[in-house]
Coordinates of C-alpha atoms in Angstrom, one line a residue:
X1 CA 75.8 23.4 112.8
X2 CA 79.3 24.2 114.4
X3 CA 81.3 26.7 112.3
X4 CA 84.4 25.0 110.5
X5 CA 87.7 26.4 111.3
X6 CA 89.6 26.5 108.2
X7 CA 93.3 25.5 108.8
X8 CA 96.0 26.5 106.5
X9 CA 99.6 25.3 106.9
X10 CA 103.1 26.0 105.4
X11 CA 105.7 23.6 105.1
X12 CA 108.7 24.8 107.2
X13 CA 111.3 24.4 104.4
X14 CA 109.2 26.0 102.2
X15 CA 108.8 28.9 104.0
X16 CA 112.4 29.1 105.1
X17 CA 113.4 29.2 101.3
X18 CA 110.8 31.9 100.7
X19 CA 112.0 34.2 103.5
X20 CA 115.4 33.7 102.1
X21 CA 114.4 35.2 98.8
X22 CA 114.3 38.8 98.3
X23 CA 111.3 41.1 98.4
X24 CA 110.9 43.0 95.4
X25 CA 107.7 45.8 96.0
X26 CA 107.3 46.2 92.5
X27 CA 106.7 42.9 91.9
X28 CA 102.9 42.3 91.6
X29 CA 100.9 39.0 91.4
X30 CA 97.3 37.8 90.8
X31 CA 96.1 34.7 92.0
X32 CA 92.7 32.9 90.9
X33 CA 91.4 29.5 91.7
X34 CA 88.0 28.2 90.4
X35 CA 86.4 25.1 88.6
X36 CA 87.3 24.5 85.0
X37 CA 84.0 24.1 83.1
X38 CA 83.5 20.8 80.6
X39 CA 86.6 19.6 82.1
X40 CA 87.2 15.9 84.2
X41 CA 89.9 13.7 84.9
X42 CA 90.2 10.6 83.1
X43 CA 89.7 8.3 85.8
X44 CA 87.2 5.5 86.1
X45 CA 85.5 7.7 88.3
X46 CA 85.5 11.1 86.2
X47 CA 86.2 14.3 88.6
X48 CA 85.8 17.6 88.3
X49 CA 89.0 20.0 87.8
X50 CA 90.2 23.0 89.3
X51 CA 92.7 25.7 88.2
X52 CA 95.2 27.8 90.6
X53 CA 96.5 30.5 88.4
X54 CA 99.2 32.6 89.4
X55 CA 100.2 35.8 86.9
X56 CA 103.2 38.1 87.1
X57 CA 101.4 41.3 86.3
X58 CA 104.5 43.0 84.9
X59 CA 105.5 40.6 82.5
X60 CA 102.1 38.6 82.0
X61 CA 103.7 35.4 82.9
X62 CA 101.1 33.0 83.6
X63 CA 101.5 30.0 86.3
X64 CA 99.3 27.1 86.2
X65 CA 98.6 24.3 88.4
X66 CA 95.1 21.9 88.0
X67 CA 94.1 19.7 90.8
X68 CA 90.7 17.8 91.4
X69 CA 89.9 16.5 94.8
X70 CA 91.8 13.6 95.2
X71 CA 89.5 10.3 96.2
X72 CA 89.0 10.2 99.8
X73 CA 90.0 13.9 100.1
X74 CA 87.4 17.1 100.5
X75 CA 87.0 20.1 98.0
X76 CA 87.9 22.2 101.7
X77 CA 91.2 20.2 101.5
X78 CA 91.9 21.5 98.3
X79 CA 91.2 25.2 99.2
X80 CA 93.3 24.8 102.2
X81 CA 96.3 23.6 100.3
X82 CA 96.1 26.6 97.8
X83 CA 98.4 29.4 100.2
X84 CA 101.2 26.3 100.4
X85 CA 100.8 26.2 96.8
X86 CA 100.7 30.0 95.9
X87 CA 104.1 30.1 98.1
X88 CA 105.7 27.3 96.3
X89 CA 104.9 29.1 92.8
X90 CA 106.5 32.3 94.7
X91 CA 109.7 30.5 95.5
X92 CA 109.5 29.3 92.0
X93 CA 109.8 32.5 90.9
X94 CA 112.7 33.6 93.2
X95 CA 111.8 36.6 94.7
X96 CA 108.8 37.7 97.1
X97 CA 106.0 39.9 95.7
X98 CA 105.3 43.2 97.1
X99 CA 101.5 42.4 96.7
X100 CA 99.2 39.5 95.6
X101 CA 95.7 40.2 94.2
X102 CA 92.8 38.1 94.0
X103 CA 89.0 38.0 93.1
X104 CA 88.1 35.4 96.0
X105 CA 87.1 37.0 99.6
X106 CA 87.7 32.8 100.6
X107 CA 91.1 32.7 98.9
X108 CA 92.3 36.0 100.6
X109 CA 90.9 34.8 103.6
X110 CA 93.1 31.5 103.3
X111 CA 96.3 33.6 102.4
X112 CA 96.1 35.9 105.4
X113 CA 98.1 33.4 107.7
X114 CA 101.0 34.3 104.9
X115 CA 101.2 37.9 106.0
X116 CA 102.3 36.6 109.3
X117 CA 105.4 35.0 108.0
X118 CA 106.1 37.5 104.9
X119 CA 105.7 41.2 104.4
X120 CA 103.3 40.5 101.6
X121 CA 100.3 42.7 101.0
X122 CA 97.1 41.0 100.1
X123 CA 94.4 43.0 98.2
X124 CA 90.7 42.0 97.1
X125 CA 90.1 43.4 93.5
X126 CA 87.1 42.6 91.4
X127 CA 89.0 43.6 88.0
X128 CA 91.1 40.2 87.8
X129 CA 90.3 38.1 84.6

């Protein structure tokens, strides 16, 4: 089977906003994404719910985005949307972190293109809750 090429893109306007923000090397975020067990959408055909959780390690402030695969969409498409979603959370927090820690190797791989845009260190850590 052909190897699927993952596609990650960032809205230009969002990237420009992020690049205009102050960089704070002491500001560290953790990011995690996964299935919420026992949670389903209220649709006619209920769908599983996934959660993106970004935590500011200094304040423990947690920003949570819940999502489901849209009808006609794919789980892969949802994964590929995560870097732009995380970037929008960074813009919402008004400063660029020096580091983003994550448990998932897949999320790390998807986030790598962001390193070409912003000087953020990405690390994989097993100890993220």
